[in-house]
Structure formats: C-alpha cells, structure tokens
Amino acid sequence: MDAAPPTAAARLCAECGLCCNGAMFHMVILQPGENPRALAALGLKIKRKHSLAYMPQPCRAHVGGCCTVYEQRPQRCRIFECRTLIRFAQGEITESAAMEKIHEARSKLAIVEAILAQVGETRIEHPLAKRCDNITLDHEANPPALRETLAAAMNDFDALLEADFRITPDFYPQMNADPKQG
Ligand code: SF4
Ligand code: SF4
C-alpha cells in the first residue's frame, strides 16, 4: 500500500528543523513517566542534571530533515508547535507564507553558520547560541569587528525566532513555558 502523502505541517517541518537542530533550543526536558533508558536505547543522547533528565540539542535523531524516532519521540516534542505552525493551523497564514517564513529563518541561520565556519568554529554538536558565545566572548582570540558581525547576525536570526517561532504564554495560554525547552 502506498504511504499517505505528507501533511502540510510535515512538509513545513521537513524544510525547517529549527526546533530540533540546536538553532532554537539547547535541550528537551524529559517529563515524569518518560523512560530515559528506553529513549537512550533508540539512540537519543540523554543527560542528567540533578533530578532532571534531558536530551541535548542538536538532536541526534534529526537526520535529513526528519525525526528518526518520530513514533517514540519525547512528550515535549509531541506537543511543541512553533508560532508559524500554529498560525498556519489556525488559518492565519497560508502554507506558502509559512514556508516563506521558514526560508527566511534558514537564510538568516545560514549567515550565522557561514561566519562560524569562517572562524573555524566547527563544534556542530553544540547548540548554536553556545557556538556563537565561544566566538563573541573570546576577546583575545577574535577581533572586535568579527565579534560584532557575528553578534549582529545572531541577533537578527534571534529576533525572527522570537517573532515567528518561539512561543510564549500570552501567545499559547495553555502552556506556562515553551514546551520543548522546559
Ligand atoms: S520550528 Fe516549527 S516549522 Fe520548524 S520544525 Fe519546529 S515545529 Fe516545524
Ligand atoms: S526526538 Fe525528534 S522531534 Fe524531538 S528533537 Fe529529536 S528529532 Fe526533533
């Protein structure tokens, strides 16, 4: 039997990946009742800090724009929808407008990544904000002009995330915090 065609949301997420690739979040906190060992057995990296179990980002399961553990993904991954996806689901924007927003974000992210590559910051296993901090906070190794250029590119990207991707209680009243972040 042929597989069902992807939904519009699946098409948008496959093109985006910002909530899985470390550009938007640095971790996904596991919830009571979730089994860290079972998730680790799927290949997910699970860490602990005190009583908190979490999955650092970038997520290992995010491969080729897809979630390789989709059916068994953690609870917070199941409930998270970014602003753009919610606006699309509520009929406020069309699929092509949502896709345009995703492409805009990906372009801004590409600028940040290009600067990081240029200065040899290749620790792609770390979240984007940490990689940027490695450069902008190292005043001895990096000249002011470079640090300012990177900070400006990151601020530009972050402003778009804030406006169109992150969610806040006023926008998403049933949540008291960004559900993927904790
Ligand atoms: S940020 Fe939104 S559109 Fe992008 S992958 Fe996550 S839920 Fe999908
Ligand atoms: S488990 Fe899947 S949905 Fe959750 S962060 Fe990883 S790739 Fe994304």
Coordinates of C-alpha atoms and ligand atoms in Angstrom, one line a residue:
M1 CA 0.0 0.0 0.0
D2 CA 1.3 3.5 -0.8
A3 CA 2.3 5.7 2.1
A4 CA -0.1 8.6 2.8
P5 CA 1.1 11.9 1.3
P6 CA 2.9 14.2 3.8
T7 CA 0.7 16.7 5.6
A8 CA 1.3 20.4 5.1
A9 CA 2.8 20.5 8.6
A10 CA 5.1 17.7 7.8
R11 CA 6.2 19.5 4.6
L12 CA 6.9 22.7 6.6
C13 CA 8.8 20.9 9.4
A14 CA 10.9 18.9 6.9
E15 CA 12.0 22.1 5.4
C16 CA 12.7 23.8 8.7
G17 CA 14.1 21.7 11.6
L18 CA 14.9 24.7 13.8
C19 CA 13.3 23.2 16.9
C20 CA 15.5 20.0 16.5
N21 CA 18.8 21.2 15.2
G22 CA 20.1 23.3 18.1
A23 CA 19.3 26.7 16.4
M24 CA 16.4 27.4 18.7
F25 CA 16.7 25.3 21.8
H26 CA 19.6 23.7 23.7
M27 CA 17.7 20.9 25.3
V28 CA 14.4 19.0 25.5
I29 CA 13.5 18.2 29.1
L30 CA 12.0 14.7 29.7
Q31 CA 8.8 14.5 31.6
P32 CA 7.6 12.4 34.5
G33 CA 6.7 9.0 33.2
E34 CA 9.2 9.1 30.4
N35 CA 11.8 6.4 30.4
P36 CA 15.3 7.8 29.7
R37 CA 16.8 4.4 29.2
A38 CA 14.3 3.5 26.6
L39 CA 14.9 6.8 24.8
A40 CA 18.6 6.3 25.0
A41 CA 18.2 2.8 23.5
L42 CA 16.7 4.4 20.5
G43 CA 20.0 6.3 20.0
L44 CA 18.9 9.5 21.7
K45 CA 21.6 11.2 23.8
I46 CA 20.2 11.6 27.3
K47 CA 21.9 13.6 30.1
R48 CA 21.1 14.3 33.7
K49 CA 21.5 17.3 35.9
H50 CA 20.3 16.6 39.5
S51 CA 16.9 15.1 39.1
L52 CA 16.4 16.5 35.6
A53 CA 16.8 14.2 32.6
Y54 CA 17.1 16.0 29.3
M55 CA 18.0 15.5 25.7
P56 CA 20.7 18.0 24.5
Q57 CA 20.3 19.6 21.1
P58 CA 21.2 19.4 18.3
C59 CA 19.2 16.2 18.5
R60 CA 20.8 13.0 17.2
A61 CA 17.5 11.8 15.8
H62 CA 17.2 14.8 13.4
V63 CA 18.6 13.3 10.2
G64 CA 17.9 14.7 6.7
G65 CA 15.2 17.0 8.0
C66 CA 13.3 14.1 9.6
C67 CA 12.9 12.7 13.1
T68 CA 14.2 9.1 13.0
V69 CA 12.3 8.3 16.3
Y70 CA 9.1 10.0 15.3
E71 CA 6.7 7.4 16.7
Q72 CA 8.6 7.2 20.0
R73 CA 9.7 10.9 20.3
P74 CA 9.6 12.5 23.8
Q75 CA 6.4 14.1 25.1
R76 CA 7.6 17.7 24.6
C77 CA 8.5 17.0 21.0
R78 CA 4.9 15.7 20.5
I79 CA 3.2 18.8 21.9
F80 CA 5.5 21.5 20.6
E81 CA 4.3 23.7 17.7
C82 CA 6.1 26.9 16.8
R83 CA 4.2 30.1 16.1
T84 CA 4.4 29.7 12.4
L85 CA 2.9 26.3 12.6
I86 CA 0.2 27.4 14.9
R87 CA -0.6 30.4 12.7
F88 CA -0.9 28.1 9.7
A89 CA -3.0 25.6 11.6
Q90 CA -5.4 28.4 12.7
G91 CA -5.7 29.7 9.1
E92 CA -4.0 33.0 9.8
I93 CA -1.3 32.3 7.2
T94 CA -1.1 30.1 4.1
E95 CA 1.3 27.2 3.7
S96 CA 3.3 29.2 1.2
A97 CA 3.6 32.1 3.7
A98 CA 4.7 29.7 6.4
M99 CA 7.2 28.2 4.0
E100 CA 8.5 31.7 3.2
K101 CA 9.0 32.4 6.9
I102 CA 10.9 29.2 7.3
H103 CA 13.1 30.0 4.3
E104 CA 13.8 33.5 5.7
A105 CA 14.8 31.9 9.1
R106 CA 17.0 29.4 7.3
S107 CA 18.7 32.1 5.3
K108 CA 19.5 34.1 8.5
L109 CA 20.8 30.9 10.1
A110 CA 23.0 30.3 7.1
I111 CA 24.6 33.7 7.6
V112 CA 25.4 32.9 11.2
E113 CA 26.7 29.4 10.2
A114 CA 28.9 30.9 7.5
I115 CA 30.6 33.3 9.9
L116 CA 31.2 30.4 12.4
A117 CA 32.7 28.3 9.6
Q118 CA 34.9 31.2 8.5
V119 CA 36.4 31.4 12.0
G120 CA 36.8 27.6 12.3
E121 CA 34.0 27.1 14.9
T122 CA 33.2 23.6 13.9
R123 CA 31.6 22.1 17.0
I124 CA 28.4 21.4 15.4
E125 CA 27.4 19.0 18.2
H126 CA 26.8 22.1 20.3
P127 CA 23.8 24.4 20.2
L128 CA 24.1 27.4 18.0
A129 CA 24.0 30.0 20.8
K130 CA 26.9 28.3 22.6
R131 CA 28.9 28.2 19.4
C132 CA 28.3 31.9 19.0
D133 CA 29.3 32.6 22.6
N134 CA 32.5 30.7 22.0
I135 CA 33.5 33.4 19.5
T136 CA 31.8 36.6 20.8
L137 CA 33.0 36.1 24.4
D138 CA 36.6 35.3 23.4
H139 CA 38.0 38.8 23.2
E140 CA 41.6 37.6 23.0
A141 CA 41.3 35.3 20.0
N142 CA 38.7 37.2 17.9
P143 CA 38.9 40.8 16.7
P144 CA 36.1 43.2 17.6
A145 CA 34.8 43.6 14.0
L146 CA 34.3 39.8 13.7
R147 CA 32.6 39.5 17.1
E148 CA 30.3 42.4 16.2
T149 CA 29.4 40.9 12.8
L150 CA 28.6 37.6 14.4
A151 CA 26.6 39.1 17.2
A152 CA 24.6 41.2 14.7
A153 CA 23.8 38.2 12.6
M154 CA 22.8 36.2 15.6
N155 CA 20.6 39.0 16.9
D156 CA 18.9 39.2 13.5
F157 CA 18.2 35.5 13.5
D158 CA 17.1 35.5 17.1
A159 CA 14.7 38.4 16.5
L160 CA 13.0 36.4 13.8
L161 CA 12.8 33.3 16.1
E162 CA 11.2 35.4 18.8
A163 CA 8.6 36.9 16.4
D164 CA 7.7 33.8 14.4
F165 CA 8.9 30.6 16.0
R166 CA 9.2 30.7 19.8
I167 CA 6.1 30.6 21.8
T168 CA 5.2 32.5 25.0
P169 CA 2.3 32.1 27.5
D170 CA 0.5 35.1 26.0
F171 CA 0.5 33.5 22.6
Y172 CA -0.1 30.0 23.8
P173 CA -2.1 30.3 27.0
Q174 CA -2.4 26.6 27.7
M175 CA 1.4 26.4 28.2
N176 CA 3.2 28.1 31.0
A177 CA 6.5 27.8 29.3
D178 CA 7.9 26.9 25.9
P179 CA 7.1 23.2 26.0
K180 CA 10.2 22.0 24.2
Q181 CA 12.5 23.9 26.4
G182 CA 11.0 23.4 29.9
Ligands
SF4_1 S1 10.2 25.2 14.3 FE1 8.1 24.9 13.7 S2 8.1 24.5 11.5 FE2 10.2 24.3 12.3 S3 10.5 22.1 12.6 FE3 9.8 23.1 14.6 S4 7.6 22.9 14.6 FE4 8.2 22.5 12.5
SF4_2 S1 13.3 13.5 19.0 FE1 12.6 14.0 17.0 S2 11.2 15.7 17.3 FE2 12.4 15.5 19.2 S3 14.1 17.0 19.0 FE3 14.8 15.0 18.2 S4 14.4 15.0 16.0 FE4 13.2 16.6 16.9

